[in-house]
mmCIF file of C-alpha atoms in Angstrom:
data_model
loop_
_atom_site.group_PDB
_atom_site.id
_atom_site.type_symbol
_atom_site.label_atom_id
_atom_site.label_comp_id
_atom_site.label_asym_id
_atom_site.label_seq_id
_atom_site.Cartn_x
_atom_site.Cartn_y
_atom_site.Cartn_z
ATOM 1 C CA UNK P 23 85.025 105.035 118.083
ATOM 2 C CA UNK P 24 80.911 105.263 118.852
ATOM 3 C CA UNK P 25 80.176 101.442 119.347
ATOM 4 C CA UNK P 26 75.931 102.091 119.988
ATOM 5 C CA UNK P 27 74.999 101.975 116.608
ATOM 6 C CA UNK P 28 76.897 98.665 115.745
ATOM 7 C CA UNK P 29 76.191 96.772 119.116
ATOM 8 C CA UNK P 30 72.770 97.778 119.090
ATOM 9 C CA UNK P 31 72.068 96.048 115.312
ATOM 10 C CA UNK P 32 74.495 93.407 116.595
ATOM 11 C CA UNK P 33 72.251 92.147 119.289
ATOM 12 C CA UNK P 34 69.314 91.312 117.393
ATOM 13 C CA UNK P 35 71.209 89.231 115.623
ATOM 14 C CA UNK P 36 73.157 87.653 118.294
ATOM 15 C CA UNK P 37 72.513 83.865 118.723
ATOM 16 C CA UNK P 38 72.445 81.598 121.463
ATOM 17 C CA UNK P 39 76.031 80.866 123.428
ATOM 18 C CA UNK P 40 77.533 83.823 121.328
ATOM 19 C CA UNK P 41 79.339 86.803 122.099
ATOM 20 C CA UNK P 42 80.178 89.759 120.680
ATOM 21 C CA UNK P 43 83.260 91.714 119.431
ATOM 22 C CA UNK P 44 83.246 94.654 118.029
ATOM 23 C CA UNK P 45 86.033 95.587 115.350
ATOM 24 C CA UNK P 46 88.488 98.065 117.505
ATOM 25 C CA UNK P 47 89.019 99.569 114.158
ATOM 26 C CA UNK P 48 86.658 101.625 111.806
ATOM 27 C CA UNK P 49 87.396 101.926 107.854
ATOM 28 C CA UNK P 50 86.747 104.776 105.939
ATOM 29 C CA UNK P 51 86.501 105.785 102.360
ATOM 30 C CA UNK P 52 85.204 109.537 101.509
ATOM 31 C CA UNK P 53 81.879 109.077 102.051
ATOM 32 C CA UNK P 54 81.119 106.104 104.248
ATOM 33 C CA UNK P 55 82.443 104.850 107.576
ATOM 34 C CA UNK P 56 82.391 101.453 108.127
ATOM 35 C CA UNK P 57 82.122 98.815 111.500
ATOM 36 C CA UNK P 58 82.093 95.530 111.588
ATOM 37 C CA UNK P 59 81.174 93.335 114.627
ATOM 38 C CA UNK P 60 82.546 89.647 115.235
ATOM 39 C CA UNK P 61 80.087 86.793 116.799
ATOM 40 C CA UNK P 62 82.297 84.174 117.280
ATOM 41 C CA UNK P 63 80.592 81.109 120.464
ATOM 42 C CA UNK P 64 82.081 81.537 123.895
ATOM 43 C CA UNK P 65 83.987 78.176 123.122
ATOM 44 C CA UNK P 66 85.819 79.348 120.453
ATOM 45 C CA UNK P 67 87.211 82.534 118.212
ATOM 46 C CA UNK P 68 88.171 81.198 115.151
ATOM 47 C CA UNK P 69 85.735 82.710 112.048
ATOM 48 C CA UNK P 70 82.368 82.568 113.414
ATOM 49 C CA UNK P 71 80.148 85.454 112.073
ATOM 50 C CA UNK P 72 79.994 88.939 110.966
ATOM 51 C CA UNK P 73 77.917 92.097 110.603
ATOM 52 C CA UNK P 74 78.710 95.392 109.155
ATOM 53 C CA UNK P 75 77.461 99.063 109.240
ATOM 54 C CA UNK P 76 76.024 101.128 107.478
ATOM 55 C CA UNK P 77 73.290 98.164 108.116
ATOM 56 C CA UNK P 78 71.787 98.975 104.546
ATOM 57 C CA UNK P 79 74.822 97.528 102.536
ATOM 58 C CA UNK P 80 74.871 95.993 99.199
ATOM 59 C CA UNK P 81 75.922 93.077 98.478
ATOM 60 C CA UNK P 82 78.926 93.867 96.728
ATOM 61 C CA UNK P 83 79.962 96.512 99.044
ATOM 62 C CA UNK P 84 79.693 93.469 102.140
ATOM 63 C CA UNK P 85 82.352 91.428 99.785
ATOM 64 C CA UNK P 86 84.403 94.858 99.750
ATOM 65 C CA UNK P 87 84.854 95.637 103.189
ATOM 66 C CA UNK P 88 84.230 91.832 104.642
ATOM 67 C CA UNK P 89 88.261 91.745 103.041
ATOM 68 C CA UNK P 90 89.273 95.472 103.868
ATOM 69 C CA UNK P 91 88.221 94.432 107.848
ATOM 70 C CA UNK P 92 90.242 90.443 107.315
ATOM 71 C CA UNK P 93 93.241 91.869 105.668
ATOM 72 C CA UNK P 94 93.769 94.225 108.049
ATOM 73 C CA UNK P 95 93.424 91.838 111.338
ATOM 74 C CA UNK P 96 95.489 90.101 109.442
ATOM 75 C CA UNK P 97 98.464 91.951 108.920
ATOM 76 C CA UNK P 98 97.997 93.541 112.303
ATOM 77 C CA UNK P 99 98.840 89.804 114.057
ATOM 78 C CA UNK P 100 102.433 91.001 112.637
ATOM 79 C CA UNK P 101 103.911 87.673 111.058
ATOM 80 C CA UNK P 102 106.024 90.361 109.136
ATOM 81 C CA UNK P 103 108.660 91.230 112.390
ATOM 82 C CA UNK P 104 109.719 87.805 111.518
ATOM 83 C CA UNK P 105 110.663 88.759 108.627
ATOM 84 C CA UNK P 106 112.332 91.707 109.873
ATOM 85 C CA UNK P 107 113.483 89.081 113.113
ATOM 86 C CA UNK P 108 115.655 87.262 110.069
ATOM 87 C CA UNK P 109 116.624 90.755 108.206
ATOM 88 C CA UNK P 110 118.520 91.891 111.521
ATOM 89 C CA UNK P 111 120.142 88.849 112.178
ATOM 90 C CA UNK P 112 123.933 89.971 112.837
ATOM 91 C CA UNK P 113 126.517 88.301 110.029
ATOM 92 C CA UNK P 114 129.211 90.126 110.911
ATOM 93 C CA UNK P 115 131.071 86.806 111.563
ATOM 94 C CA UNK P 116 129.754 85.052 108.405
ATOM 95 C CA UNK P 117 129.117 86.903 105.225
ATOM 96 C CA UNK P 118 130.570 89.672 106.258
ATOM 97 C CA UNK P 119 133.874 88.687 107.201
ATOM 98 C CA UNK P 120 133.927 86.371 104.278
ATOM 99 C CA UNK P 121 133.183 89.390 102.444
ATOM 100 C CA UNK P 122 136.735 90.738 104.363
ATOM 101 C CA UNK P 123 138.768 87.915 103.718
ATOM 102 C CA UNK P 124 137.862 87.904 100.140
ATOM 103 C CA UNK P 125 138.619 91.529 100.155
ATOM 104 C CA UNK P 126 142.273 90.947 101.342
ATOM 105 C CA UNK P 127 143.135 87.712 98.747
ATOM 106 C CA UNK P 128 142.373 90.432 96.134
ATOM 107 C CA UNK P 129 145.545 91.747 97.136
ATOM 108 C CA UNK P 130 146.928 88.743 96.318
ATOM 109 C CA UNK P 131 148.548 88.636 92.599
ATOM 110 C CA UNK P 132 148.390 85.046 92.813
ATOM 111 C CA UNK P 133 144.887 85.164 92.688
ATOM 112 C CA UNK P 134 144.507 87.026 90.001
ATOM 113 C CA UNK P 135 142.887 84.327 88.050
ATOM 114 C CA UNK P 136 139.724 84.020 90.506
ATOM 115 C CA UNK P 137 139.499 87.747 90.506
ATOM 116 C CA UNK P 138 136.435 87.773 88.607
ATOM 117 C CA UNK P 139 135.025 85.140 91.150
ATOM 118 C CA UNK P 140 135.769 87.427 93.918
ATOM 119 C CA UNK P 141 134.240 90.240 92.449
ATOM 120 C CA UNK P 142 131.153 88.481 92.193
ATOM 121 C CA UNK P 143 131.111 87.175 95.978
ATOM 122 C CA UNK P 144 131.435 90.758 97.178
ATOM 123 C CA UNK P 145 129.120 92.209 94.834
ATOM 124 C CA UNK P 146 126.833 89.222 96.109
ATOM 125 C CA UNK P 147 127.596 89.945 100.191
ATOM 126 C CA UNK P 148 127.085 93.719 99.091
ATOM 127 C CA UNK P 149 123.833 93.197 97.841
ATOM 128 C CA UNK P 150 122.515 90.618 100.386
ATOM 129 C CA UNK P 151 123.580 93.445 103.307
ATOM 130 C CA UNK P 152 121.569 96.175 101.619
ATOM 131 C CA UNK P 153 118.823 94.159 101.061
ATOM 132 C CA UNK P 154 118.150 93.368 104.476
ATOM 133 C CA UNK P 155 119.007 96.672 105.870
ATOM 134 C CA UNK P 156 115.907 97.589 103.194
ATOM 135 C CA UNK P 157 113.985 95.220 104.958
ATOM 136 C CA UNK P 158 114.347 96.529 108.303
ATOM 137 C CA UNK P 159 113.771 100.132 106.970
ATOM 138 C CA UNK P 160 110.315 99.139 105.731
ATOM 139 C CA UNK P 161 109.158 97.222 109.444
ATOM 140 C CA UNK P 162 109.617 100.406 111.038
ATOM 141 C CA UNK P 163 107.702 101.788 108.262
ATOM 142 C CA UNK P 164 105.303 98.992 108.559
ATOM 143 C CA UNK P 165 104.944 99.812 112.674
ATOM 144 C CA UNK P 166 103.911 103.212 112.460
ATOM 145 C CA UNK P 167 101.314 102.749 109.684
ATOM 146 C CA UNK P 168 100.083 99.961 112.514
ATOM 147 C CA UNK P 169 100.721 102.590 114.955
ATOM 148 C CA UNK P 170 98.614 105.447 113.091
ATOM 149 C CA UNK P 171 95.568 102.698 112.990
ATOM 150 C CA UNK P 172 95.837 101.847 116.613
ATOM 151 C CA UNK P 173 95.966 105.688 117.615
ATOM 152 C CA UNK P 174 93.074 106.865 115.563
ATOM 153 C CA UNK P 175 91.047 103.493 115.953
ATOM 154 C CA UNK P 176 90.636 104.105 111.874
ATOM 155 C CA UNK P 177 92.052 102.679 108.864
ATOM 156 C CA UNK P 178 91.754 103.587 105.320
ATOM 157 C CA UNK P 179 92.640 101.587 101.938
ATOM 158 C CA UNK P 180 96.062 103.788 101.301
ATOM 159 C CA UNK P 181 97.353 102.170 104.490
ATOM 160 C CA UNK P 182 95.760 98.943 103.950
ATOM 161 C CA UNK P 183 97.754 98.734 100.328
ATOM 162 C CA UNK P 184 100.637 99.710 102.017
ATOM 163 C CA UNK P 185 101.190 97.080 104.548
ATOM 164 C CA UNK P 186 100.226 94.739 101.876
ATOM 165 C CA UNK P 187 103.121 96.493 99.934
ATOM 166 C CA UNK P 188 105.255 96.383 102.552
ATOM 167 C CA UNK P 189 105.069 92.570 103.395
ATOM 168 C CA UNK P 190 105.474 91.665 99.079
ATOM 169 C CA UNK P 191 108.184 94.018 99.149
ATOM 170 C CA UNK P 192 110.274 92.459 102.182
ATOM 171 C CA UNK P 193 109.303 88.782 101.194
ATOM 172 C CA UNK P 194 110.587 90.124 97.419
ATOM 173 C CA UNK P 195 113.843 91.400 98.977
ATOM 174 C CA UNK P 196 114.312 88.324 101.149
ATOM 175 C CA UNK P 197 113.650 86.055 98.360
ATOM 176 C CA UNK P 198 116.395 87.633 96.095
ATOM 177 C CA UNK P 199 119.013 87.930 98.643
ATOM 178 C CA UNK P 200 118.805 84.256 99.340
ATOM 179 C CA UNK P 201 119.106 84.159 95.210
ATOM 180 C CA UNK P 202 121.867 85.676 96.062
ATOM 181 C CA UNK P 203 123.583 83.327 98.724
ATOM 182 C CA UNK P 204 122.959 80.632 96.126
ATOM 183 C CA UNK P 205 124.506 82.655 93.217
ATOM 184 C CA UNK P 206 127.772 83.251 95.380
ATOM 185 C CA UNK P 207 128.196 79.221 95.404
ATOM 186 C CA UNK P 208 129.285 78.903 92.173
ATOM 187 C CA UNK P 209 132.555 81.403 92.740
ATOM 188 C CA UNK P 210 133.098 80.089 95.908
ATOM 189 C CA UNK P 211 133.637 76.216 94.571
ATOM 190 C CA UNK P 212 136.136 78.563 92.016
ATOM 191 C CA UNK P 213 138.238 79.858 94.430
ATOM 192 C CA UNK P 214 138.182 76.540 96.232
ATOM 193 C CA UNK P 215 139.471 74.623 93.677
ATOM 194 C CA UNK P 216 142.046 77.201 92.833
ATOM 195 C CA UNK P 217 143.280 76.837 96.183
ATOM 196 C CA UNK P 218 143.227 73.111 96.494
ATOM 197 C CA UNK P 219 145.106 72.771 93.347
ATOM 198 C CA UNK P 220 147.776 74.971 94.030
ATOM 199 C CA UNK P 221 147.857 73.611 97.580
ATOM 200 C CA UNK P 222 147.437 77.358 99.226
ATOM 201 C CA UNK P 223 144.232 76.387 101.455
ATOM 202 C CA UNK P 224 146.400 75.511 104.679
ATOM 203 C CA UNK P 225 148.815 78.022 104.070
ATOM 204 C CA UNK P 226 148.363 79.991 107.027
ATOM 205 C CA UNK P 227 147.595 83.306 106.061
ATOM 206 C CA UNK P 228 144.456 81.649 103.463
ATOM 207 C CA UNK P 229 143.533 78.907 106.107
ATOM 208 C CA UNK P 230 140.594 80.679 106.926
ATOM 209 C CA UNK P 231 139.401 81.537 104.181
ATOM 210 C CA UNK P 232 139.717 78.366 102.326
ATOM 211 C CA UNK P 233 137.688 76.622 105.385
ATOM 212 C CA UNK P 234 135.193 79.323 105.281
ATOM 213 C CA UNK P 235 134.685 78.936 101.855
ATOM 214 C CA UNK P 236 134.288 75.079 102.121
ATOM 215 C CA UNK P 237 131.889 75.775 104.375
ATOM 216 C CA UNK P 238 129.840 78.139 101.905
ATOM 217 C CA UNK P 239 129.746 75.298 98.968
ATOM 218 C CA UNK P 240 129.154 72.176 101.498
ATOM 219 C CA UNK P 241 126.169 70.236 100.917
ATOM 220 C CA UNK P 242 124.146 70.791 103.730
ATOM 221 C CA UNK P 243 124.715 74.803 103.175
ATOM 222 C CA UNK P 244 123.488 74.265 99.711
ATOM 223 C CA UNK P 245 120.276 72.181 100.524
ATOM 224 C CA UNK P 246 119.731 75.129 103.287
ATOM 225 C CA UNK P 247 119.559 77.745 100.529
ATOM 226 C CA UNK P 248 117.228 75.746 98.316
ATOM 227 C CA UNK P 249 114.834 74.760 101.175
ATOM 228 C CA UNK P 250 114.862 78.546 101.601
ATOM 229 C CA UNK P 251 114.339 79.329 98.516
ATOM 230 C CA UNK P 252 111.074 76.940 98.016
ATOM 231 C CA UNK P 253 109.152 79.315 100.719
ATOM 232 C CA UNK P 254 108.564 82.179 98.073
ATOM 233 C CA UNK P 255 107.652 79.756 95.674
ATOM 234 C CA UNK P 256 108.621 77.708 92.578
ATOM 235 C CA UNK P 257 112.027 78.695 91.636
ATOM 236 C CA UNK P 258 111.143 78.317 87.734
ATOM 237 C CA UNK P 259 107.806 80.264 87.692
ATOM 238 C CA UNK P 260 109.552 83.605 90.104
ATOM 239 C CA UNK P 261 113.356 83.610 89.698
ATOM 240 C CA UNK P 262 112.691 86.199 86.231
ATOM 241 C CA UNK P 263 110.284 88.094 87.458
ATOM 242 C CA UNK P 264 110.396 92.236 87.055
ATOM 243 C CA UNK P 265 110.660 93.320 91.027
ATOM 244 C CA UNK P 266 106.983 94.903 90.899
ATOM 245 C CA UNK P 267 105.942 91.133 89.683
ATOM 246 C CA UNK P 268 107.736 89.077 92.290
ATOM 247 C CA UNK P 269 106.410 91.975 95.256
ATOM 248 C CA UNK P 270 102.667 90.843 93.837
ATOM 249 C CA UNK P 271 103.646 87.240 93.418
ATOM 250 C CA UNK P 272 104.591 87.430 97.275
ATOM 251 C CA UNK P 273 101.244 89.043 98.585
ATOM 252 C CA UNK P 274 98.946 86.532 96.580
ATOM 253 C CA UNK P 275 101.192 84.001 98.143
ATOM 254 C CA UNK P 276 100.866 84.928 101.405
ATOM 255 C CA UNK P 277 96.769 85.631 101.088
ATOM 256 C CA UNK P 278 96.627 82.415 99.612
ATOM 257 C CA UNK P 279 94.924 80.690 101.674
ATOM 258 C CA UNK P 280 92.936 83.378 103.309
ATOM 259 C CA UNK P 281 91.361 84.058 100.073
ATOM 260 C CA UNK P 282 90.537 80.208 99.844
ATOM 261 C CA UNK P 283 89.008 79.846 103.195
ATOM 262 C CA UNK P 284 86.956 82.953 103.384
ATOM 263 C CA UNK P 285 85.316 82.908 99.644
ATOM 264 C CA UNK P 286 82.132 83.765 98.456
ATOM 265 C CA UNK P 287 80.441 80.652 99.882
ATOM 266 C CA UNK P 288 81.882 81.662 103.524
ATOM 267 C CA UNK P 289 80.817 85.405 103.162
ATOM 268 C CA UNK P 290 76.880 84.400 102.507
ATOM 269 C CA UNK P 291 76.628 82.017 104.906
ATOM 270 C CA UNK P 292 78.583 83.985 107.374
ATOM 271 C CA UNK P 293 77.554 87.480 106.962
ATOM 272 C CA UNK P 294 74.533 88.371 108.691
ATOM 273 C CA UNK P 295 73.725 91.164 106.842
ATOM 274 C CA UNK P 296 70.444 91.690 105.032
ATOM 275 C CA UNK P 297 71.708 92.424 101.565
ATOM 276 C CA UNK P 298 73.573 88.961 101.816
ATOM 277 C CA UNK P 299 70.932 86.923 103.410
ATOM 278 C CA UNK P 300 68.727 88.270 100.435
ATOM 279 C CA UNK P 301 71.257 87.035 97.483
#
């Protein structure tokens, strides 16, 4: 990336006690090619302010870019791989033993009258192991989009939607297999019951699973869920949302307060540019 044209504008504009910092990555559309450079005071990084190239933008097309440039540093600081950190968290010894155990009591003809509640806790383990395996799948997707930009020192809006996409879609997926832990309560407290009346739990071939399964319906594993749950949102305004609306619900919520701090007010007195110094 050719630097001379953007550091040379740059430095009549530079202040006192500032420095310099040129984007490392350019965005381009079909017919322009855009910079932007970051003057931010020696003491500190955080905002500071901002000029763009072509030099001769309009106003609206500063707004455009000034939050193609953000969103991109801002993806690139890669809060999602802790998303995918929690997606590849091994539960072979939780759920997925559970998921084992609850396997075998169908065997069982004695519990034939939870069957239906068993069905649903495997469906439910089913579901929450694909769902993170999906999430993994799109990080790595995710890391060689970022890769692609890094290589090419260029970034275009098709891979700036996409790693928007990407993070909705995983906090969407992670938001509905936790929907999912909760949902596999109720058919747990079932089968706990069942056992406890028929006084099975401490039998020793069901011990397990009957401790297991208190474990899954205790109160403190409950109030985990539903602290987990209030991160994507309000339950009541997401939980019947189509997938496409909860993947959008989760990138507004996550640009939240980006789009609060850097508004319109920010860009004009931040942006250096003439077109925006003019409005």
């Amino acid at each position: 990336m050719d630097n001379v044209e953007i550091l040379k504008i740059a430095q009549k504009h530079k202040k006192m006690l500032e420095k310099i910092d040129v984007f490392p990555y350019e965005y381009k559309t079909d017919d322009t090619t855009y910079q932007m450079a970051h003057f931010y005071r020696l003491t500190s990084k955080l905002y500071g302010s901002y000029i763009y190239t072509p030099y001769d933008l309009s106003y609206s097309e500063v707004k455009s870019v000034f939050y193609k440039f953000i969103l991109l540093e801002e993806y690139l600081k890669n809060k999602i791989a802790k998303l995918n950190e929690y997606a590849s968290q091994d539960l072979t010894k939780s759920y997925y033993h559970y998921r084992d155990l609850i396997k075998e009591l169908e065997k069982e003809s004695r519990f034939s009258a939870v069957k239906e509640d068993m069905n649903k806790i495997i469906e439910a383990i089913n579901y929450i192991e694909n769902a993170l395996k999906e999430v993994s799948e799109k990080y790595k997707e995710f890391q060689n989009i970022c890769q692609r930009v890094k290589n090419e020192s260029s970034f275009d809006n098709e891979q700036l939607e996409r790693i928007r996409a990407i993070h909705g879609e995983s906090q969407a997926l992670l938001f509905l297999q936790t929907l999912k832990q909760k949902k596999l309560i109720d058919p747990a407290k079932n089968i706990y019951e069942f056992m406890k009346e028929n006084e099975i739990g401490q039998t020793p071939s069901f011990k397990e699973v009957y401790e297991k399964t208190n474990i899954l319906i205790n109160d403190k594993s409950v109030l985990t869920l539903e602290n987990s749950l209030r991160k994507f949102g309000k339950l009541e305004e997401i939980k019947d949302l189509s997938y496409e609306e909860l993947v959008q619900k989760q990138i507004q919520l996550y640009e939240k307060d980006f789009y609060i701090a850097l508004n319109e007010d920010f860009i004009k007195r931040r942006v250096r540019n003439p077109s925006v110094q003019e409005s």
